[in-house]
Tab-separated table of C-alpha atoms in Angstrom:
chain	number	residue	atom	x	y	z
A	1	UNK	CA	-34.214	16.300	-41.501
A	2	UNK	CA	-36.498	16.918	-38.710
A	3	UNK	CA	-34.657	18.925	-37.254
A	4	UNK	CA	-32.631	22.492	-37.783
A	5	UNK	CA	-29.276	23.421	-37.114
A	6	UNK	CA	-30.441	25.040	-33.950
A	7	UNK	CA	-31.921	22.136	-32.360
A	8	UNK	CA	-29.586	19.251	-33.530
A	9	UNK	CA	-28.270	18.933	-29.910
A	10	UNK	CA	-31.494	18.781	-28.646
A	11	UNK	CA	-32.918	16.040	-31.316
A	12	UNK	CA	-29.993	13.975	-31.074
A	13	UNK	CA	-30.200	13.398	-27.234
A	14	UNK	CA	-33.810	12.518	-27.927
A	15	UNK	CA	-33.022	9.917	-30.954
A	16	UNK	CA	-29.579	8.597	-30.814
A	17	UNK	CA	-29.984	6.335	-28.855
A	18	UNK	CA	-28.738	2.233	-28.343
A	19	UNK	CA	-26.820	-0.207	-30.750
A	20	UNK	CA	-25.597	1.341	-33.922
A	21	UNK	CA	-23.584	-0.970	-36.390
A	22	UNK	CA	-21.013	0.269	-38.614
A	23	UNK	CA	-21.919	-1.504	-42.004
A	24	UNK	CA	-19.340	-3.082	-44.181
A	25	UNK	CA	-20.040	-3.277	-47.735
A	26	UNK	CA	-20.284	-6.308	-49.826
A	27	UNK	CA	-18.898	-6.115	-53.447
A	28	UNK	CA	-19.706	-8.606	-55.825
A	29	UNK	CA	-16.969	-10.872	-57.682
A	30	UNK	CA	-16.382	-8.355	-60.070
A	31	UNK	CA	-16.063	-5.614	-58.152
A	32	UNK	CA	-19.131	-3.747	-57.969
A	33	UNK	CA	-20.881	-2.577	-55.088
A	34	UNK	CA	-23.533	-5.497	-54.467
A	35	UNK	CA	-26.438	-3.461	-53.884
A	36	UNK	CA	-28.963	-6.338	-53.315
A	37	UNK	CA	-26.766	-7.585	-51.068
A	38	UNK	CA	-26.791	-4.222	-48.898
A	39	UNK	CA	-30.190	-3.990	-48.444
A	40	UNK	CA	-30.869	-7.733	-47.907
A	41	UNK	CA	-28.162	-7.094	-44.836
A	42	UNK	CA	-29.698	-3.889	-44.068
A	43	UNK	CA	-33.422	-5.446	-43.301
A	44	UNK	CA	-31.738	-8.361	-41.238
A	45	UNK	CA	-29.592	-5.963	-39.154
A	46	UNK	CA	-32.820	-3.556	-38.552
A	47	UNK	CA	-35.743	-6.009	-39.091
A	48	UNK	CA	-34.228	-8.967	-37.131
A	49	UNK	CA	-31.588	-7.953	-35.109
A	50	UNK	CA	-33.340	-4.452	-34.173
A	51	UNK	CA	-30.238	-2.043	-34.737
A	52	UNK	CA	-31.187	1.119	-33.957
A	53	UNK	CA	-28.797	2.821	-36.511
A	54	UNK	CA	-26.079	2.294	-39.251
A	55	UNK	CA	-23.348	3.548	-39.852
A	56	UNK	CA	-22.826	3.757	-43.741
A	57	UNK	CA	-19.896	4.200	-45.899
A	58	UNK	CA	-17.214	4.490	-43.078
A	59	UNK	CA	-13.803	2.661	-42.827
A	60	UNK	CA	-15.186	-0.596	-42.395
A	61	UNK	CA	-17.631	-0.322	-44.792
A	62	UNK	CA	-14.304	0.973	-47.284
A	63	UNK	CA	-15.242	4.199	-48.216
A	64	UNK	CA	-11.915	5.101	-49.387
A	65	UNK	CA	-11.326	2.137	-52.088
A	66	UNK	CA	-15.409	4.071	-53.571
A	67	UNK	CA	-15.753	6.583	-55.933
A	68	UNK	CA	-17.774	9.504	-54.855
A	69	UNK	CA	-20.821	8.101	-56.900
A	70	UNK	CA	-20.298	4.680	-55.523
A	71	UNK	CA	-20.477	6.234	-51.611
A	72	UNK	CA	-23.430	8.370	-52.350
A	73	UNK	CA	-25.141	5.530	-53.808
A	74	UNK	CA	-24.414	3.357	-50.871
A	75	UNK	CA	-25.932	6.103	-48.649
A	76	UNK	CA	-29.044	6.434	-51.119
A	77	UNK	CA	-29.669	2.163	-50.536
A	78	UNK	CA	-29.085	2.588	-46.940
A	79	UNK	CA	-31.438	5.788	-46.208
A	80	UNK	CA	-33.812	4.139	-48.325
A	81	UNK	CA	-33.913	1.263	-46.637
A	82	UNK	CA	-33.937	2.298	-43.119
A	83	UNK	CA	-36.394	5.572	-43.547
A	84	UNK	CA	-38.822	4.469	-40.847
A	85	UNK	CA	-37.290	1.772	-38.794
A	86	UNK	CA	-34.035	3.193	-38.378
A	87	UNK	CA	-31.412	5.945	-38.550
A	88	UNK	CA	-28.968	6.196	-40.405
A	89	UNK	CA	-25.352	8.301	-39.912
A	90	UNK	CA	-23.522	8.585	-43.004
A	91	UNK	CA	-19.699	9.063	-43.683
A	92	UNK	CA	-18.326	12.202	-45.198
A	93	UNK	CA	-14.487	11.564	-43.946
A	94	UNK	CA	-12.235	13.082	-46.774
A	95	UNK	CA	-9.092	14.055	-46.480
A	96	UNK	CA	-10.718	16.875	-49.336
A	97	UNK	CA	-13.172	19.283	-47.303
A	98	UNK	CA	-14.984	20.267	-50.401
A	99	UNK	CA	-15.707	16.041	-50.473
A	100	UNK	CA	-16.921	16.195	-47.263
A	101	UNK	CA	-19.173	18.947	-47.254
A	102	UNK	CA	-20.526	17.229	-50.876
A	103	UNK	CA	-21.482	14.683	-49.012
A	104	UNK	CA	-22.965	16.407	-45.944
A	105	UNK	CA	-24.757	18.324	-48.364
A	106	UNK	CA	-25.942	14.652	-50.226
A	107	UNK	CA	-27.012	13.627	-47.188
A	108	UNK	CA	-29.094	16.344	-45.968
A	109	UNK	CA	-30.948	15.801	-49.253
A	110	UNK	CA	-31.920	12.593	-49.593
A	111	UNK	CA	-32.734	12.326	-45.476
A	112	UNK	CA	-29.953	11.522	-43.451
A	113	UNK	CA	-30.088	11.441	-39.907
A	114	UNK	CA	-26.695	12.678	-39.098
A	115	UNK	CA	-23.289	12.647	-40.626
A	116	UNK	CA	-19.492	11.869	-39.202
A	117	UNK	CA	-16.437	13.015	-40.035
A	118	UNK	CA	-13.422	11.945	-39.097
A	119	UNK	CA	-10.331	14.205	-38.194
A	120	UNK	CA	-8.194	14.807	-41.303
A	121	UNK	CA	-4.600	13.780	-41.870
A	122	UNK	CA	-2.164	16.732	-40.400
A	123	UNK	CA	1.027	16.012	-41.611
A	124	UNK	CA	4.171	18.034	-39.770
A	125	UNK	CA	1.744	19.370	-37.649
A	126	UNK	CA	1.934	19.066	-33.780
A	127	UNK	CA	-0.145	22.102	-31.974
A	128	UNK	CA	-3.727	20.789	-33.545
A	129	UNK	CA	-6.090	22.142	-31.407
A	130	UNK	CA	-6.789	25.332	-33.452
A	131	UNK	CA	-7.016	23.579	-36.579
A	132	UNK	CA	-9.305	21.542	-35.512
A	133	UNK	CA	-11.556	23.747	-34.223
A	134	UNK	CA	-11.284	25.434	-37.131
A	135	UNK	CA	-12.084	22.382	-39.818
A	136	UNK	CA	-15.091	21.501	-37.910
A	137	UNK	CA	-16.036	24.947	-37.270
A	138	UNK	CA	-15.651	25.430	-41.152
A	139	UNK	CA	-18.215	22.018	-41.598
A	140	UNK	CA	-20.701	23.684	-39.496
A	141	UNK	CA	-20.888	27.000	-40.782
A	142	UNK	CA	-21.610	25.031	-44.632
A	143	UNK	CA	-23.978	22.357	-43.609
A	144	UNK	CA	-27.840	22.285	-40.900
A	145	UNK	CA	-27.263	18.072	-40.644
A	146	UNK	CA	-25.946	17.220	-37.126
A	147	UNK	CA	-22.295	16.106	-36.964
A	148	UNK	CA	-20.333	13.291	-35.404
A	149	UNK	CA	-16.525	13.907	-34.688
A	150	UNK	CA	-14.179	10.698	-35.206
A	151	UNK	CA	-10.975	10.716	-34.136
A	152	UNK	CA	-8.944	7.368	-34.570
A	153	UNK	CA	-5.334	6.362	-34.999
A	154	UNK	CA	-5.289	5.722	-38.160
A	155	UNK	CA	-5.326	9.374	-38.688
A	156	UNK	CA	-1.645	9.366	-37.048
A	157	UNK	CA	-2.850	10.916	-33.989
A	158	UNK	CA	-5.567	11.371	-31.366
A	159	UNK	CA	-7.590	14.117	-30.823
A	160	UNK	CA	-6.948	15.156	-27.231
A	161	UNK	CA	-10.551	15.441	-24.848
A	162	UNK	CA	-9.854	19.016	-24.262
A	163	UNK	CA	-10.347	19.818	-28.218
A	164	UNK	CA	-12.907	17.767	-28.738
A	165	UNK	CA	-14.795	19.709	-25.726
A	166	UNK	CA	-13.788	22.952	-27.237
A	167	UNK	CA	-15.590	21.710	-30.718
A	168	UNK	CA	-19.044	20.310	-28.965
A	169	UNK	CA	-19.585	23.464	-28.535
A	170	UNK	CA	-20.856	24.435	-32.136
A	171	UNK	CA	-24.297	23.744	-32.774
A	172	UNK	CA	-24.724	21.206	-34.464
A	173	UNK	CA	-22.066	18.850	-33.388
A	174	UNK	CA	-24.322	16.062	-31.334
A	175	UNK	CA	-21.681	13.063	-30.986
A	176	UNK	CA	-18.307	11.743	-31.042
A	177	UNK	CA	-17.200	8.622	-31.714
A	178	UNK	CA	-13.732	8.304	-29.695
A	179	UNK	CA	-11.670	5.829	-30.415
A	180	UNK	CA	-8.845	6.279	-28.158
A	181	UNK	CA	-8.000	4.571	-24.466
A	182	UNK	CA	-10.883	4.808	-22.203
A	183	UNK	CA	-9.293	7.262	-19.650
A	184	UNK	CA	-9.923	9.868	-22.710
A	185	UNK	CA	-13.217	9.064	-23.647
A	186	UNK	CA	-13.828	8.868	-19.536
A	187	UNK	CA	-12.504	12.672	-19.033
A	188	UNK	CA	-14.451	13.895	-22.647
A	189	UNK	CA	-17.493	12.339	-21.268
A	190	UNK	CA	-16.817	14.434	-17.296
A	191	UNK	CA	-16.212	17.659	-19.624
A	192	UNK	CA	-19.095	17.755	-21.458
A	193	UNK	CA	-21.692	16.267	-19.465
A	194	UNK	CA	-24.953	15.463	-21.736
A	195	UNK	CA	-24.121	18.850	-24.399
A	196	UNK	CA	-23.144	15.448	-26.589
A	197	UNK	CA	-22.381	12.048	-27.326
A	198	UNK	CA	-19.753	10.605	-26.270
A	199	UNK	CA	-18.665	6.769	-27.324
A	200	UNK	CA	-16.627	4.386	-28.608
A	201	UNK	CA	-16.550	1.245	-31.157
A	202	UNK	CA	-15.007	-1.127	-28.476
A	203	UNK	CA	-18.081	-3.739	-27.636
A	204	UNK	CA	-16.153	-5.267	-24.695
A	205	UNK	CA	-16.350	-1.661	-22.973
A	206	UNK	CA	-19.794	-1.460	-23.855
A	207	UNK	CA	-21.661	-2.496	-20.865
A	208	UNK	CA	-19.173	-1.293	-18.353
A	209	UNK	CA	-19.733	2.258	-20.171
A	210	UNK	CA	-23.120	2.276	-19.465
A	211	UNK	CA	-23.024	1.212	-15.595
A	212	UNK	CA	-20.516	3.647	-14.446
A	213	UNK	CA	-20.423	6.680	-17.350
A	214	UNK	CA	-24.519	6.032	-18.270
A	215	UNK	CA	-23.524	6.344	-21.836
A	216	UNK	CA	-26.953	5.223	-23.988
A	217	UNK	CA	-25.544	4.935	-27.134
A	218	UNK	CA	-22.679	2.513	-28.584
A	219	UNK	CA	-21.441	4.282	-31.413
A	220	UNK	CA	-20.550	1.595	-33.194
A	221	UNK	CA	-18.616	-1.245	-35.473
A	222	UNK	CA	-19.269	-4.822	-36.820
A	223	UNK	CA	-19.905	-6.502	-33.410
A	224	UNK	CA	-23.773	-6.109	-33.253
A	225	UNK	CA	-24.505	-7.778	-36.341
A	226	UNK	CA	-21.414	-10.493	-35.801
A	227	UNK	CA	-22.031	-11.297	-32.192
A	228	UNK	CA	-25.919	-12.227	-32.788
A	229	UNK	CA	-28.356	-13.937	-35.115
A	230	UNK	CA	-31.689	-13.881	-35.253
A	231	UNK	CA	-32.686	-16.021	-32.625
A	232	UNK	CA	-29.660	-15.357	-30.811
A	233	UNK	CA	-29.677	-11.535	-29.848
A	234	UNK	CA	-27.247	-11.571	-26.300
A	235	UNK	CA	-25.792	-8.113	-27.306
A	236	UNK	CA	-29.307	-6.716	-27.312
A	237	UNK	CA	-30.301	-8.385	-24.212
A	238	UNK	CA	-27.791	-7.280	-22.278
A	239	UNK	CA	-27.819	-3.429	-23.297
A	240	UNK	CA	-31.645	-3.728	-22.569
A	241	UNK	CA	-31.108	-5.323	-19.085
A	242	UNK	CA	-28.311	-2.417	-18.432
A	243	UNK	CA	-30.624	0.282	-19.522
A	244	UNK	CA	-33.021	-0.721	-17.222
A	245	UNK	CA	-30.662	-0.885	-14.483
A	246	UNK	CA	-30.552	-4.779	-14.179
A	247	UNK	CA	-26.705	-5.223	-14.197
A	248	UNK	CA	-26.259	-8.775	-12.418
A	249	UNK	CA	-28.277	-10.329	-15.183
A	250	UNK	CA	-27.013	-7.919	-17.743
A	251	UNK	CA	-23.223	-9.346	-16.931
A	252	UNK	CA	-24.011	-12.652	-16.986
A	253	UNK	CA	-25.104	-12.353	-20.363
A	254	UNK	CA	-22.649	-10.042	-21.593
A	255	UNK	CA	-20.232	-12.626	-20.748
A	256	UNK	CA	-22.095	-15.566	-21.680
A	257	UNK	CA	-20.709	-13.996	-25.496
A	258	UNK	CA	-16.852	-14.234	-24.394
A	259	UNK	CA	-16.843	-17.584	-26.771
A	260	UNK	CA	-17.721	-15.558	-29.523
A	261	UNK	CA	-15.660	-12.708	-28.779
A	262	UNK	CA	-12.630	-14.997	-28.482
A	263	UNK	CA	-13.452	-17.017	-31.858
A	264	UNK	CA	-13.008	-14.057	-33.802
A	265	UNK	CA	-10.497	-12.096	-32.323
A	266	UNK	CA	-7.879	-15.379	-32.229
A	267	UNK	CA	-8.928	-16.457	-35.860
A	268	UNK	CA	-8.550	-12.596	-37.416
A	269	UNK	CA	-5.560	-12.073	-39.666
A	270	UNK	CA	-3.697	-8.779	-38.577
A	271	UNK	CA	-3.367	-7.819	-41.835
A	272	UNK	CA	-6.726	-8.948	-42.955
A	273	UNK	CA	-9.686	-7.862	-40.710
A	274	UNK	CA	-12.039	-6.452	-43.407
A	275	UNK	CA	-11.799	-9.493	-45.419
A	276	UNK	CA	-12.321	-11.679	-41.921
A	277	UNK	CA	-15.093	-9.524	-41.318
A	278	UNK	CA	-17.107	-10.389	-44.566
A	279	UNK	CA	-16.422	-14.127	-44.276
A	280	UNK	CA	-17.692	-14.046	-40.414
A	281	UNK	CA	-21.019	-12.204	-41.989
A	282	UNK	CA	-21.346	-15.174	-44.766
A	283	UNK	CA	-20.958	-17.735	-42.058
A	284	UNK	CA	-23.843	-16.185	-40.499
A	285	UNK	CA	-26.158	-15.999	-43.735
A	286	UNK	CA	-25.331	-12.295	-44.310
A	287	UNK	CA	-23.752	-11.134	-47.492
A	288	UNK	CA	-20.045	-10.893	-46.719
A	289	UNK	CA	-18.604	-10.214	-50.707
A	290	UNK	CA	-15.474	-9.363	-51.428
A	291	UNK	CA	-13.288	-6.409	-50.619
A	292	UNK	CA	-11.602	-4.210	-52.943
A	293	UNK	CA	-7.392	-3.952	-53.341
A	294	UNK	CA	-5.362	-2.933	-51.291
A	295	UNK	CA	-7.338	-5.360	-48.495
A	296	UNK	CA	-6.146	-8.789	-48.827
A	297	UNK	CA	-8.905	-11.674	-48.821
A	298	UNK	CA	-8.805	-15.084	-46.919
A	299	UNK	CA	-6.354	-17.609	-47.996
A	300	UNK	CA	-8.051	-20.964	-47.208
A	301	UNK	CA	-6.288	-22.238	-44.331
A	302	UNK	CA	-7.585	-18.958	-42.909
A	303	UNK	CA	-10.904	-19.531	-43.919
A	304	UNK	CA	-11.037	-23.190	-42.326
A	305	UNK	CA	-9.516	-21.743	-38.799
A	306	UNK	CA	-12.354	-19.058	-39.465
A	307	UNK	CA	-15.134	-21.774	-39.684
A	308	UNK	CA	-14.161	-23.988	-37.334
A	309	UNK	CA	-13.746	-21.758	-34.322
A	310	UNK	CA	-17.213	-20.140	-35.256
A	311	UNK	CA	-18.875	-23.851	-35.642
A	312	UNK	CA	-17.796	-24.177	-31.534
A	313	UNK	CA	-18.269	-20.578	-30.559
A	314	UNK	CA	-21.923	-21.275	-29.288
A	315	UNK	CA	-23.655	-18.667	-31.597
A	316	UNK	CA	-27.102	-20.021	-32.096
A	317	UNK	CA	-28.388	-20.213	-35.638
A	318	UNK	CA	-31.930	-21.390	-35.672
């Protein structure tokens, strides 16, 4: 790291900075993790698209359906690959705290940028704000690597703005990734000022975050390596246009992607989006692969409504 515990904050204002992806992770037809098909996506999402970080191992990239060999090793590729040209924030979510701080541990070795952990499962339990500050209070006192909170719904709650606050305050927490309604991320972001980062994976928010909360980081999904190609980089443009304070032109090509966003959204399964996910990536040239049980892949009238809506959507290939 080049950084220590004590100055995470500081470093992390400094370098975390613009698009970060959230990486899905291809497996090959028999199951394994397709390794040359990770990095091959990794140097197109860095190299050509110019992501400034990925985010490795998470629940889109299906960290649960992984053994604990299989995630470090998919950490290990991506580090690897990025050391250089971009950073890298790794998952340790567990629902085991020993796992997690494994992994923090794993990833402070082998030269992680940062690390995120999502809020644990709390069943039958309703008052959560000491707990909380207590698990995350428990991951700082065992690990130097700067930490991202994650709270999400699919934890069966949200953590409320006032506890996440309460937690920025140890030293090495430097982000959040909030994915909640925008009037909580909005009142997190008023409470803690610049002591963190505050965002959210929602791309259609991201532009409007940046004009009226000045948030410099989009912390981060699929969307910035499914929304542009290499000669086709809108979502780019327009976060570059926004950070220089051009917003007319920044809107107008922000918008100009509303085709795109619409193809996907109206062609995604409900009960399917990692799957949808990996078959949008091999439509763009990327290695999609397959996903592991219990996620359900394409049928192929899926796949056809899939195809044809991104053959109109106005993504430019070449």
């Amino acid at each position: 790291m080049e950084y220590t515990q004590a100055t995470a904050k500081e470093h992390a204002k400094d370098t975390m900075r613009g698009i970060w992806a959230a990486a899905l992770t291809p497996f090959a037809e028999d199951g394994s993790l397709d390794e040359a098909g990770l990095r091959r996506n990794i140097r197109h999402w860095v190299d050509d698209l110019e992501i400034a970080g990925l985010f490795i191992a998470g629940k889109q990239g299906e960290f649960w359906a992984m053994s604990l060999e299989e995630r470090k090793r998919n950490m290990k590729i991506a580090v690897d690959e990025c050391r250089g040209s971009a950073q890298t924030i790794l998952s340790a979510s567990d629902q085991n705290v020993d796992t997690v701080l494994e992994l923090g541990r794993y990833a402070q070795e082998i030269g992680a940028d940062y690390i995120v952990v999502h809020t644990p499962m709390l069943s039958f339990c309703h008052d959560r704000d000491a707990l909380l500050y207590a698990y995350y209070k428990r991951l700082c006192d065992n690990l130097d690597i700067g930490i991202a909170m994650w709270s999400h719904p699919d934890c069966g709650y949200l953590m409320e703005p006032e506890t996440a606050a309460r937690i920025a305050e140890l030293p090495n927490i430097v982000a959040i990734k909030y994915s909640v309604p925008r009037e909580m991320y909005v009142a997190l972001t008023e409470m803690v000022g610049d002591k963190i980062q505050v965002s959210t994976s929602l791309e259609d928010d991201w532009l409007r975050n940046i004009e009226e909360l000045d948030w410099r980081l989009y912390l981060c999904s699929s969307p910035p390596y499914q929304l542009q190609t290499k000669v086709d980089r809108r979502m780019h443009e327009y976060t570059e246009l926004a950070f220089a304070g051009k917003f007319t032109e920044a809107w107008k090509v922000r918008d100009s992607l509303d085709p795109v966003r619409q193809a996907i959204k109206t062609t995604k399964p409900a009960g399917k989006p990692t799957a949808h996910g990996k078959y949008w990536q091999s439509l763009l040239g990327q290695v999609g692969g397959q996903v592991r049980f219990p996620m359900l892949e394409l049928d192929e009238a899926e796949k056809a409504a899939t195809r044809a809506a991104f053959e109109g959507c106005g993504l430019r290939l070449d």
